[in-house]
mmCIF file of C-alpha atoms and ligand atoms in Angstrom:
data_model
loop_
_atom_site.group_PDB
_atom_site.id
_atom_site.type_symbol
_atom_site.label_atom_id
_atom_site.label_comp_id
_atom_site.label_asym_id
_atom_site.label_seq_id
_atom_site.Cartn_x
_atom_site.Cartn_y
_atom_site.Cartn_z
ATOM 1 C CA MET A 1 -22.071 44.717 -8.621
ATOM 2 C CA ALA A 2 -19.752 42.473 -6.660
ATOM 3 C CA THR A 3 -17.720 39.873 -8.488
ATOM 4 C CA ILE A 4 -15.842 36.968 -7.011
ATOM 5 C CA ASN A 5 -12.140 36.130 -6.940
ATOM 6 C CA PRO A 6 -11.923 33.942 -10.070
ATOM 7 C CA ALA A 7 -8.851 32.103 -8.739
ATOM 8 C CA TYR A 8 -11.017 30.162 -6.278
ATOM 9 C CA ALA A 9 -12.687 28.434 -9.232
ATOM 10 C CA ARG A 10 -9.306 26.872 -10.107
ATOM 11 C CA LEU A 11 -9.236 24.886 -6.845
ATOM 12 C CA THR A 12 -10.087 21.398 -7.968
ATOM 13 C CA ALA A 13 -11.416 19.819 -4.800
ATOM 14 C CA GLY A 14 -12.312 20.534 -1.203
ATOM 15 C CA TYR A 15 -9.494 20.951 1.324
ATOM 16 C CA LEU A 16 -7.931 17.551 1.983
ATOM 17 C CA PHE A 17 -8.847 16.913 5.622
ATOM 18 C CA PRO A 18 -12.546 17.894 5.433
ATOM 19 C CA GLU A 19 -12.713 15.636 2.342
ATOM 20 C CA ILE A 20 -11.316 12.720 4.374
ATOM 21 C CA ALA A 21 -13.755 13.519 7.183
ATOM 22 C CA ARG A 22 -16.631 13.534 4.668
ATOM 23 C CA ARG A 23 -15.668 10.129 3.263
ATOM 24 C CA THR A 24 -15.252 8.766 6.800
ATOM 25 C CA ARG A 25 -18.738 10.036 7.781
ATOM 26 C CA GLU A 26 -20.188 8.381 4.686
ATOM 27 C CA PHE A 27 -18.546 5.072 5.632
ATOM 28 C CA GLN A 28 -19.767 5.418 9.224
ATOM 29 C CA SER A 29 -23.355 6.007 8.162
ATOM 30 C CA ALA A 30 -23.209 2.958 5.871
ATOM 31 C CA HIS A 31 -21.614 0.903 8.706
ATOM 32 C CA PRO A 32 -23.099 2.315 11.928
ATOM 33 C CA ASP A 33 -21.550 -0.422 14.106
ATOM 34 C CA ALA A 34 -17.979 0.095 12.887
ATOM 35 C CA SER A 35 -15.633 1.556 15.500
ATOM 36 C CA ILE A 36 -13.442 3.776 13.354
ATOM 37 C CA LEU A 37 -9.883 4.644 14.426
ATOM 38 C CA ARG A 38 -8.565 7.928 13.019
ATOM 39 C CA LEU A 39 -4.892 8.076 12.054
ATOM 40 C CA GLY A 40 -5.588 10.586 9.301
ATOM 41 C CA ILE A 41 -5.221 14.249 10.250
ATOM 42 C CA GLY A 42 -2.220 15.023 12.465
ATOM 43 C CA ASP A 43 -4.326 16.215 15.365
ATOM 44 C CA THR A 44 -2.914 15.892 18.869
ATOM 45 C CA THR A 45 -4.807 13.822 21.429
ATOM 46 C CA GLU A 46 -2.905 14.068 24.733
ATOM 47 C CA PRO A 47 -3.633 16.777 27.315
ATOM 48 C CA LEU A 48 -1.683 20.027 27.433
ATOM 49 C CA PRO A 49 1.413 20.189 29.668
ATOM 50 C CA SER A 50 0.416 21.327 33.159
ATOM 51 C CA ALA A 51 2.921 24.196 32.903
ATOM 52 C CA ALA A 52 0.747 25.593 30.085
ATOM 53 C CA THR A 53 -2.662 25.008 31.687
ATOM 54 C CA ASP A 54 -1.467 26.494 35.008
ATOM 55 C CA ALA A 55 -0.160 29.606 33.259
ATOM 56 C CA MET A 56 -3.356 30.004 31.224
ATOM 57 C CA THR A 57 -5.508 29.559 34.339
ATOM 58 C CA THR A 58 -3.528 32.299 36.068
ATOM 59 C CA ALA A 59 -3.825 34.519 32.989
ATOM 60 C CA VAL A 60 -7.622 34.041 32.911
ATOM 61 C CA ALA A 61 -7.827 34.974 36.602
ATOM 62 C CA GLY A 62 -5.761 38.073 35.824
ATOM 63 C CA LEU A 63 -8.394 39.170 33.315
ATOM 64 C CA ALA A 64 -11.032 39.072 36.053
ATOM 65 C CA ASP A 65 -9.166 41.689 38.099
ATOM 66 C CA ARG A 66 -8.978 45.406 37.248
ATOM 67 C CA GLU A 67 -5.402 45.592 38.519
ATOM 68 C CA THR A 68 -4.114 42.881 36.207
ATOM 69 C CA TYR A 69 -6.558 43.136 33.292
ATOM 70 C CA SER A 70 -4.980 43.704 29.867
ATOM 71 C CA GLY A 71 -6.584 44.399 26.502
ATOM 72 C CA TYR A 72 -4.944 44.668 23.096
ATOM 73 C CA GLY A 73 -1.328 43.645 22.940
ATOM 74 C CA ASP A 74 1.261 44.186 20.193
ATOM 75 C CA SER A 75 0.226 42.375 17.037
ATOM 76 C CA GLU A 76 3.778 40.973 16.840
ATOM 77 C CA GLY A 77 3.279 39.263 20.206
ATOM 78 C CA GLN A 78 4.327 39.754 23.824
ATOM 79 C CA THR A 79 7.990 40.703 24.248
ATOM 80 C CA THR A 80 8.632 37.960 26.810
ATOM 81 C CA LEU A 81 7.291 35.294 24.460
ATOM 82 C CA ARG A 82 9.167 36.677 21.449
ATOM 83 C CA GLN A 83 12.375 36.628 23.485
ATOM 84 C CA ALA A 84 11.716 33.057 24.678
ATOM 85 C CA ILE A 85 11.205 31.962 21.054
ATOM 86 C CA ALA A 86 14.447 33.688 20.012
ATOM 87 C CA ASP A 87 16.208 31.905 22.917
ATOM 88 C CA LEU A 88 14.832 28.556 21.705
ATOM 89 C CA TYR A 89 16.606 29.135 18.382
ATOM 90 C CA THR A 90 19.817 30.080 20.205
ATOM 91 C CA SER A 91 19.613 26.732 22.030
ATOM 92 C CA TRP A 92 19.450 25.043 18.601
ATOM 93 C CA GLY A 93 22.536 26.925 17.401
ATOM 94 C CA ALA A 94 20.526 29.218 15.105
ATOM 95 C CA GLU A 95 20.623 33.019 15.132
ATOM 96 C CA VAL A 96 17.192 34.595 15.695
ATOM 97 C CA LYS A 97 16.586 37.968 17.358
ATOM 98 C CA LEU A 98 13.542 39.177 19.258
ATOM 99 C CA GLU A 99 12.557 41.620 16.511
ATOM 100 C CA ASP A 100 12.505 38.793 13.921
ATOM 101 C CA VAL A 101 9.742 36.932 15.810
ATOM 102 C CA PHE A 102 6.047 37.408 14.951
ATOM 103 C CA VAL A 103 3.690 35.465 17.223
ATOM 104 C CA SER A 104 0.532 34.271 15.496
ATOM 105 C CA ASP A 105 -2.497 32.037 15.887
ATOM 106 C CA GLY A 106 -0.695 29.147 14.205
ATOM 107 C CA ALA A 107 1.681 28.057 11.483
ATOM 108 C CA LYS A 108 -1.194 27.217 9.132
ATOM 109 C CA SER A 109 -2.391 30.833 8.949
ATOM 110 C CA ASP A 110 1.164 32.112 8.534
ATOM 111 C CA SER A 111 1.943 29.519 5.848
ATOM 112 C CA ALA A 112 -1.107 30.723 3.929
ATOM 113 C CA ASN A 113 -0.689 34.458 4.567
ATOM 114 C CA LEU A 114 3.026 35.046 4.052
ATOM 115 C CA GLN A 115 2.726 34.752 0.256
ATOM 116 C CA SER A 116 0.691 37.982 0.303
ATOM 117 C CA ILE A 117 3.825 40.137 0.715
ATOM 118 C CA PHE A 118 5.210 38.843 -2.594
ATOM 119 C CA ALA A 119 4.154 39.863 -6.105
ATOM 120 C CA THR A 120 1.569 37.709 -7.834
ATOM 121 C CA ASP A 121 3.929 37.026 -10.741
ATOM 122 C CA ASN A 122 6.473 35.270 -8.507
ATOM 123 C CA VAL A 123 7.117 31.700 -9.613
ATOM 124 C CA VAL A 124 6.385 29.339 -6.733
ATOM 125 C CA ALA A 125 8.125 25.994 -6.203
ATOM 126 C CA VAL A 126 6.719 23.371 -3.852
ATOM 127 C CA GLN A 127 7.930 20.001 -2.712
ATOM 128 C CA ASP A 128 5.644 17.358 -4.187
ATOM 129 C CA PRO A 129 3.978 15.951 -2.080
ATOM 130 C CA ALA A 130 3.385 18.971 0.181
ATOM 131 C CA TYR A 131 1.169 20.273 2.978
ATOM 132 C CA PRO A 132 -1.788 21.473 0.841
ATOM 133 C CA VAL A 133 -1.864 24.992 2.326
ATOM 134 C CA TYR A 134 1.226 26.076 0.337
ATOM 135 C CA VAL A 135 -0.375 25.184 -2.987
ATOM 136 C CA ASP A 136 -3.966 26.196 -2.247
ATOM 137 C CA SER A 137 -3.022 29.630 -0.842
ATOM 138 C CA ASN A 138 -1.041 30.401 -3.993
ATOM 139 C CA VAL A 139 -3.875 29.179 -6.200
ATOM 140 C CA MET A 140 -6.274 31.496 -4.331
ATOM 141 C CA ALA A 141 -3.796 34.373 -4.713
ATOM 142 C CA GLY A 142 -3.860 33.913 -8.488
ATOM 143 C CA ARG A 143 -0.294 32.652 -8.951
ATOM 144 C CA THR A 144 -1.349 29.591 -10.953
ATOM 145 C CA GLY A 145 -3.473 28.489 -13.848
ATOM 146 C CA THR A 146 -5.853 25.559 -13.739
ATOM 147 C CA LYS A 147 -4.897 21.949 -13.035
ATOM 148 C CA ASN A 148 -3.601 19.957 -15.980
ATOM 149 C CA GLU A 149 -3.829 16.274 -16.826
ATOM 150 C CA GLN A 150 -0.782 15.532 -14.674
ATOM 151 C CA ASP A 151 -2.795 16.833 -11.692
ATOM 152 C CA GLN A 152 -0.510 19.883 -11.492
ATOM 153 C CA TYR A 153 -1.537 23.548 -11.390
ATOM 154 C CA GLU A 154 -0.136 25.358 -14.422
ATOM 155 C CA GLY A 155 2.572 27.835 -13.471
ATOM 156 C CA LEU A 156 3.522 26.100 -10.226
ATOM 157 C CA VAL A 157 6.877 24.317 -10.106
ATOM 158 C CA TYR A 158 6.544 20.860 -8.563
ATOM 159 C CA MET A 159 9.733 19.425 -7.054
ATOM 160 C CA PRO A 160 9.159 15.664 -6.867
ATOM 161 C CA CYS A 161 10.106 13.975 -3.592
ATOM 162 C CA ASN A 162 10.109 10.210 -3.803
ATOM 163 C CA ALA A 163 11.863 7.108 -2.537
ATOM 164 C CA GLU A 164 14.516 7.514 -5.253
ATOM 165 C CA ASN A 165 15.687 10.948 -4.019
ATOM 166 C CA GLY A 166 15.169 10.244 -0.314
ATOM 167 C CA PHE A 167 12.091 12.518 -0.362
ATOM 168 C CA PHE A 168 14.183 15.663 -0.778
ATOM 169 C CA PRO A 169 14.060 17.447 -4.126
ATOM 170 C CA ALA A 170 16.764 18.380 -6.566
ATOM 171 C CA LEU A 171 17.264 22.127 -7.078
ATOM 172 C CA PRO A 172 14.770 23.593 -9.558
ATOM 173 C CA GLU A 173 16.127 23.657 -13.112
ATOM 174 C CA GLN A 174 14.440 26.972 -13.911
ATOM 175 C CA LYS A 175 14.599 30.205 -11.913
ATOM 176 C CA VAL A 176 11.948 30.206 -9.197
ATOM 177 C CA ASP A 177 11.178 32.984 -6.739
ATOM 178 C CA LEU A 178 9.394 31.463 -3.722
ATOM 179 C CA ILE A 179 10.348 28.001 -2.488
ATOM 180 C CA TYR A 180 8.351 26.088 0.130
ATOM 181 C CA ILE A 181 10.321 23.541 2.156
ATOM 182 C CA CYS A 182 8.914 21.595 5.086
ATOM 183 C CA SER A 183 11.311 19.700 7.371
ATOM 184 C CA PRO A 184 10.665 17.428 9.188
ATOM 185 C CA ASN A 185 8.420 16.875 6.253
ATOM 186 C CA ASN A 186 4.693 16.650 6.269
ATOM 187 C CA PRO A 187 3.661 14.225 4.815
ATOM 188 C CA THR A 188 6.753 12.054 4.204
ATOM 189 C CA GLY A 189 8.172 12.184 7.748
ATOM 190 C CA THR A 190 11.717 12.634 6.409
ATOM 191 C CA VAL A 191 14.162 15.359 7.509
ATOM 192 C CA ALA A 192 16.463 17.457 5.318
ATOM 193 C CA THR A 193 20.148 17.395 6.215
ATOM 194 C CA LYS A 194 22.242 20.545 6.639
ATOM 195 C CA GLU A 195 23.889 19.860 3.251
ATOM 196 C CA GLN A 196 20.510 19.562 1.535
ATOM 197 C CA LEU A 197 19.276 22.819 3.076
ATOM 198 C CA LYS A 198 22.572 24.553 2.255
ATOM 199 C CA ALA A 199 22.070 23.764 -1.445
ATOM 200 C CA PHE A 200 18.686 25.552 -1.361
ATOM 201 C CA VAL A 201 20.024 28.474 0.683
ATOM 202 C CA ASP A 202 22.861 28.906 -1.837
ATOM 203 C CA TYR A 203 20.332 28.728 -4.700
ATOM 204 C CA ALA A 204 18.091 31.320 -3.019
ATOM 205 C CA LEU A 205 21.008 33.680 -2.347
ATOM 206 C CA ALA A 206 22.228 33.358 -5.933
ATOM 207 C CA HIS A 207 18.765 33.986 -7.452
ATOM 208 C CA LYS A 208 17.393 36.416 -4.834
ATOM 209 C CA ALA A 209 14.666 33.865 -4.158
ATOM 210 C CA VAL A 210 12.950 33.463 -0.778
ATOM 211 C CA ILE A 211 12.529 30.141 1.034
ATOM 212 C CA LEU A 212 9.406 29.661 3.151
ATOM 213 C CA PHE A 213 10.578 27.049 5.627
ATOM 214 C CA ASP A 214 8.022 25.177 7.737
ATOM 215 C CA SER A 215 9.586 23.611 10.821
ATOM 216 C CA ALA A 216 6.365 22.829 12.711
ATOM 217 C CA TYR A 217 7.665 19.329 13.524
ATOM 218 C CA ALA A 218 11.236 20.319 14.526
ATOM 219 C CA ALA A 219 10.784 19.189 18.132
ATOM 220 C CA PHE A 220 10.284 15.611 16.912
ATOM 221 C CA ILE A 221 13.836 15.355 15.533
ATOM 222 C CA GLN A 222 15.732 12.736 17.519
ATOM 223 C CA ASP A 223 19.010 12.772 15.556
ATOM 224 C CA PRO A 224 21.212 15.607 16.915
ATOM 225 C CA ASP A 225 22.958 16.034 13.546
ATOM 226 C CA LEU A 226 19.757 17.026 11.742
ATOM 227 C CA PRO A 227 18.880 20.748 11.609
ATOM 228 C CA LYS A 228 15.797 21.982 13.477
ATOM 229 C CA SER A 229 15.859 25.396 11.805
ATOM 230 C CA ILE A 230 16.956 26.755 8.446
ATOM 231 C CA TYR A 231 18.833 29.466 10.349
ATOM 232 C CA GLU A 232 21.402 26.821 11.274
ATOM 233 C CA ILE A 233 22.571 27.301 7.679
ATOM 234 C CA PRO A 234 24.863 30.307 7.055
ATOM 235 C CA GLY A 235 23.212 32.932 4.848
ATOM 236 C CA ALA A 236 19.637 31.823 5.593
ATOM 237 C CA ARG A 237 18.810 35.052 7.433
ATOM 238 C CA SER A 238 19.033 36.874 4.083
ATOM 239 C CA CYS A 239 16.828 34.478 2.125
ATOM 240 C CA ALA A 240 14.472 32.535 4.407
ATOM 241 C CA ILE A 241 11.307 32.950 6.434
ATOM 242 C CA GLU A 242 10.496 30.219 8.944
ATOM 243 C CA VAL A 243 7.154 29.223 10.491
ATOM 244 C CA ASN A 244 6.691 27.033 13.539
ATOM 245 C CA SER A 245 3.953 26.216 16.001
ATOM 246 C CA PHE A 246 2.992 25.165 19.507
ATOM 247 C CA SER A 247 0.338 22.832 18.054
ATOM 248 C CA LYS A 248 2.222 19.588 17.793
ATOM 249 C CA ILE A 249 4.747 19.931 20.625
ATOM 250 C CA ALA A 250 2.307 21.076 23.268
ATOM 251 C CA GLY A 251 -1.139 19.978 22.065
ATOM 252 C CA PHE A 252 -2.132 23.519 21.008
ATOM 253 C CA THR A 253 -4.007 22.399 17.852
ATOM 254 C CA GLY A 254 -7.248 23.721 19.334
ATOM 255 C CA VAL A 255 -5.659 26.412 21.513
ATOM 256 C CA ARG A 256 -3.902 28.041 18.494
ATOM 257 C CA LEU A 257 -0.438 29.600 18.788
ATOM 258 C CA GLY A 258 2.477 29.729 16.380
ATOM 259 C CA TRP A 259 5.134 32.070 15.092
ATOM 260 C CA SER A 260 6.987 33.267 12.041
ATOM 261 C CA ILE A 261 10.565 34.425 11.803
ATOM 262 C CA VAL A 262 11.057 37.224 9.287
ATOM 263 C CA PRO A 263 14.659 38.399 9.744
ATOM 264 C CA LYS A 264 15.507 42.043 9.124
ATOM 265 C CA GLU A 265 18.287 40.888 6.764
ATOM 266 C CA LEU A 266 15.764 39.171 4.454
ATOM 267 C CA GLU A 267 16.021 40.449 0.872
ATOM 268 C CA ALA A 268 14.215 40.027 -2.432
ATOM 269 C CA GLU A 269 15.152 41.053 -5.958
ATOM 270 C CA ASP A 270 13.578 44.507 -5.519
ATOM 271 C CA ALA A 271 13.827 44.822 -1.724
ATOM 272 C CA GLY A 272 16.903 45.338 0.421
ATOM 273 C CA PRO A 273 17.249 44.374 4.093
ATOM 274 C CA GLY A 274 14.338 45.479 6.269
ATOM 275 C CA VAL A 275 11.744 45.886 3.508
ATOM 276 C CA LEU A 276 10.058 42.468 3.791
ATOM 277 C CA HIS A 277 10.304 42.618 7.591
ATOM 278 C CA GLY A 278 8.551 46.002 7.434
ATOM 279 C CA MET A 279 5.897 44.700 5.052
ATOM 280 C CA TRP A 280 5.080 41.712 7.260
ATOM 281 C CA THR A 281 4.909 44.045 10.278
ATOM 282 C CA ARG A 282 2.512 46.292 8.337
ATOM 283 C CA ARG A 283 0.437 43.314 7.228
ATOM 284 C CA GLN A 284 0.123 41.920 10.738
ATOM 285 C CA ASN A 285 -0.589 45.353 12.256
ATOM 286 C CA THR A 286 -3.459 45.726 9.788
ATOM 287 C CA PHE A 287 -4.935 42.229 9.719
ATOM 288 C CA PHE A 288 -4.199 40.920 13.212
ATOM 289 C CA ASN A 289 -4.528 42.202 16.775
ATOM 290 C CA GLY A 290 -2.170 39.624 18.206
ATOM 291 C CA ALA A 291 -2.671 36.121 19.542
ATOM 292 C CA SER A 292 -4.849 35.702 22.623
ATOM 293 C CA ASN A 293 -3.058 37.026 25.709
ATOM 294 C CA VAL A 294 -4.182 33.958 27.696
ATOM 295 C CA VAL A 295 -2.760 31.628 25.061
ATOM 296 C CA GLN A 296 0.530 33.553 24.870
ATOM 297 C CA ALA A 297 0.919 33.011 28.624
ATOM 298 C CA GLY A 298 0.520 29.288 27.927
ATOM 299 C CA GLY A 299 3.105 29.436 25.146
ATOM 300 C CA LEU A 300 5.611 31.196 27.379
ATOM 301 C CA ALA A 301 5.155 28.456 29.983
ATOM 302 C CA VAL A 302 5.703 25.783 27.316
ATOM 303 C CA LEU A 303 9.125 27.321 26.689
ATOM 304 C CA SER A 304 10.049 27.383 30.406
ATOM 305 C CA GLU A 305 12.324 24.673 31.785
ATOM 306 C CA ALA A 306 9.372 22.774 33.298
ATOM 307 C CA GLY A 307 7.349 23.210 30.103
ATOM 308 C CA GLN A 308 10.196 21.919 27.948
ATOM 309 C CA ALA A 309 10.532 18.811 30.128
ATOM 310 C CA GLN A 310 6.782 18.172 29.830
ATOM 311 C CA THR A 311 6.690 18.692 26.065
ATOM 312 C CA GLY A 312 9.667 16.319 25.816
ATOM 313 C CA GLU A 313 7.451 13.656 27.377
ATOM 314 C CA LEU A 314 4.663 14.372 24.889
ATOM 315 C CA VAL A 315 7.083 14.126 21.985
ATOM 316 C CA SER A 316 8.415 10.784 23.308
ATOM 317 C CA TYR A 317 4.869 9.490 23.656
ATOM 318 C CA TYR A 318 3.995 10.259 20.039
ATOM 319 C CA MET A 319 7.348 8.996 18.782
ATOM 320 C CA GLU A 320 6.708 5.670 20.519
ATOM 321 C CA ASN A 321 3.374 5.562 18.657
ATOM 322 C CA ALA A 322 5.292 6.175 15.431
ATOM 323 C CA ARG A 323 7.628 3.271 16.242
ATOM 324 C CA ILE A 324 4.639 0.969 16.842
ATOM 325 C CA ILE A 325 3.063 1.938 13.513
ATOM 326 C CA ARG A 326 6.355 1.616 11.607
ATOM 327 C CA GLU A 327 7.096 -1.823 12.971
ATOM 328 C CA CYS A 328 3.592 -3.084 12.284
ATOM 329 C CA LEU A 329 3.732 -1.965 8.652
ATOM 330 C CA GLN A 330 7.218 -3.437 8.226
ATOM 331 C CA GLU A 331 6.028 -6.754 9.662
ATOM 332 C CA LYS A 332 3.291 -6.724 7.029
ATOM 333 C CA GLY A 333 6.056 -6.472 4.427
ATOM 334 C CA LEU A 334 5.216 -2.908 3.446
ATOM 335 C CA THR A 335 7.885 -0.356 2.515
ATOM 336 C CA VAL A 336 7.953 2.321 5.179
ATOM 337 C CA PHE A 337 9.588 5.753 5.479
ATOM 338 C CA GLY A 338 9.616 8.502 8.106
ATOM 339 C CA GLY A 339 8.414 8.053 11.668
ATOM 340 C CA GLU A 340 11.939 8.213 13.161
ATOM 341 C CA ASN A 341 12.405 11.980 13.386
ATOM 342 C CA ALA A 342 8.810 12.970 12.691
ATOM 343 C CA PRO A 343 5.343 11.937 13.854
ATOM 344 C CA TYR A 344 4.248 10.780 10.392
ATOM 345 C CA VAL A 345 4.793 7.332 8.925
ATOM 346 C CA TRP A 346 4.783 7.258 5.136
ATOM 347 C CA MET A 347 4.380 3.983 3.328
ATOM 348 C CA LYS A 348 4.254 2.721 -0.209
ATOM 349 C CA THR A 349 0.862 1.327 -1.098
ATOM 350 C CA PRO A 350 0.834 -2.281 -2.308
ATOM 351 C CA GLU A 351 1.681 -2.783 -6.003
ATOM 352 C CA GLY A 352 -1.182 -1.660 -8.211
ATOM 353 C CA VAL A 353 -3.192 -0.059 -5.379
ATOM 354 C CA GLY A 354 -3.615 3.711 -5.649
ATOM 355 C CA SER A 355 -3.557 6.041 -2.635
ATOM 356 C CA TRP A 356 -7.321 6.609 -2.481
ATOM 357 C CA GLU A 357 -7.962 2.948 -3.206
ATOM 358 C CA PHE A 358 -5.775 2.068 -0.219
ATOM 359 C CA PHE A 359 -7.719 4.608 1.867
ATOM 360 C CA ASP A 360 -10.934 2.693 1.059
ATOM 361 C CA LYS A 361 -9.262 -0.680 1.647
ATOM 362 C CA LEU A 362 -7.857 0.262 5.071
ATOM 363 C CA LEU A 363 -11.163 1.806 6.096
ATOM 364 C CA GLY A 364 -13.178 -1.104 4.725
ATOM 365 C CA GLU A 365 -11.053 -3.956 6.084
ATOM 366 C CA CYS A 366 -9.686 -2.446 9.329
ATOM 367 C CA HIS A 367 -11.921 0.572 10.008
ATOM 368 C CA VAL A 368 -8.743 2.665 10.184
ATOM 369 C CA VAL A 369 -8.509 6.114 8.575
ATOM 370 C CA GLY A 370 -5.239 7.350 7.082
ATOM 371 C CA THR A 371 -4.335 10.001 4.527
ATOM 372 C CA PRO A 372 -3.851 9.161 0.843
ATOM 373 C CA GLY A 373 -0.505 10.406 -0.439
ATOM 374 C CA ALA A 374 -2.156 11.694 -3.621
ATOM 375 C CA GLY A 375 -4.005 14.243 -1.486
ATOM 376 C CA PHE A 376 -0.650 15.996 -0.973
ATOM 377 C CA GLY A 377 0.218 16.231 -4.660
ATOM 378 C CA PRO A 378 0.754 14.054 -7.724
ATOM 379 C CA SER A 379 4.052 12.567 -6.486
ATOM 380 C CA GLY A 380 2.199 11.327 -3.405
ATOM 381 C CA GLU A 381 0.264 8.873 -5.563
ATOM 382 C CA GLY A 382 1.176 5.341 -4.554
ATOM 383 C CA TYR A 383 1.962 6.410 -0.987
ATOM 384 C CA PHE A 384 -0.083 6.663 2.191
ATOM 385 C CA ARG A 385 0.397 8.531 5.513
ATOM 386 C CA LEU A 386 -0.425 7.392 9.023
ATOM 387 C CA SER A 387 -0.314 9.883 11.873
ATOM 388 C CA ALA A 388 1.244 8.971 15.230
ATOM 389 C CA PHE A 389 -0.821 11.606 17.090
ATOM 390 C CA GLY A 390 -3.239 9.174 18.715
ATOM 391 C CA HIS A 391 -4.039 7.715 22.100
ATOM 392 C CA ARG A 392 -1.713 4.738 22.640
ATOM 393 C CA GLU A 393 -4.644 2.352 23.022
ATOM 394 C CA ASN A 394 -6.014 3.425 19.633
ATOM 395 C CA ILE A 395 -2.626 3.042 17.973
ATOM 396 C CA LEU A 396 -2.303 -0.455 19.458
ATOM 397 C CA GLN A 397 -5.799 -1.381 18.321
ATOM 398 C CA ALA A 398 -5.265 0.049 14.838
ATOM 399 C CA THR A 399 -1.980 -1.821 14.392
ATOM 400 C CA GLU A 400 -3.556 -5.050 15.675
ATOM 401 C CA ARG A 401 -6.322 -4.684 13.093
ATOM 402 C CA ILE A 402 -3.784 -3.949 10.353
ATOM 403 C CA ARG A 403 -1.792 -7.047 11.351
ATOM 404 C CA GLU A 404 -4.828 -9.313 11.425
ATOM 405 C CA GLN A 405 -7.352 -7.878 8.994
ATOM 406 C CA LEU A 406 -5.499 -6.086 6.202
ATOM 407 C CA SER A 407 -5.299 -8.380 3.186
ATOM 408 C CA LEU A 408 -2.194 -7.880 1.066
HETATM 409 C C1 MLT B 1 -1.862 17.288 8.905
HETATM 410 O O1 MLT B 1 -2.499 16.294 9.235
HETATM 411 O O2 MLT B 1 -1.208 17.356 7.863
HETATM 412 C C2 MLT B 1 -1.886 18.459 9.811
HETATM 413 O O3 MLT B 1 -2.553 18.181 10.972
HETATM 414 C C3 MLT B 1 -2.569 19.556 9.213
HETATM 415 C C4 MLT B 1 -2.315 20.802 9.957
HETATM 416 O O4 MLT B 1 -1.437 20.876 10.816
HETATM 417 O O5 MLT B 1 -2.980 21.758 9.604
#
């Protein structure tokens, strides 16, 4: 007799983005003539850099020829790509070695899977609001109780991030074991400074905690003083795992390619250097046969000189969208955050209007979809996110509608 994982029953709602898509479909069927503009999910819209498509085309042709055909690769990824990723970190002033790099099918899967190498009684701390994968994957793994009246899962430590603390949390007051930090932050669009990250690295070293650092939006940082990687902080190799992705820099959201850095020096309370690295290797060897060889060829090309120049143009394009959105919201008198070193603009909803209420208002009055802050956690209530990953013409049209049709 099979029984189900009871932890799934603790999940209180559907995953955020399908839920937004469902509500949008409902609105569309009630208003069939409405032309809806989607600034909700952070999904890229511009074509892949030609360096990547050329390399993938060549790789596909190689598969059609017996001489160049290749089958299974290493589950950790191709050596050339792992080295290119390590070199990217060197260019940022962060120490990462080839053997630390695990290529994957995206940062989302890694963000969800990495918790599996830690004991289920670890206490997990998340920034609040947070990318929902960190919370939901730990709920599914059984590390939490049910949701309470404060909209918080019992047993999870929520670290509030709000306008008052610049959207970066204070250190946890109690001892926690796994700490999720995302910078540049999804959803708030703010970036942690080196000093802020150092405080968490020092905490993790002192308590033998592990930081799971998501830097999927690092390439969008414009300010050279802000860190792109946690490994720019001394000591982080002993206490931090980092995930990153080709999705947002190179339009790989549908192509799928990302990576995790699990340094050999990483330690836990009951595991010296090498143990967690070995466990993640074992996990990937068992669960994963490596990212697509065609896609890895594309990723390698993204990291070439030509690829980097082309992704730089993509980043500038989306950052100009972010500027347009920011300025429009500011002109409307709204309080706006983010959007300067990240492709997300985070705004305060008008006084007395909740996040989901504002979702309905923006959709109803402007036919524009955004993401309610409350969908990212209780501290997101009263905030709203707009994504800059759109076609320029759609961003211009959406901001024109907001200017002219949104009643405040
Ligand atoms: C978002 O909109 O938060 C992201 O697109 C979600 C993701 O990257 O999975």
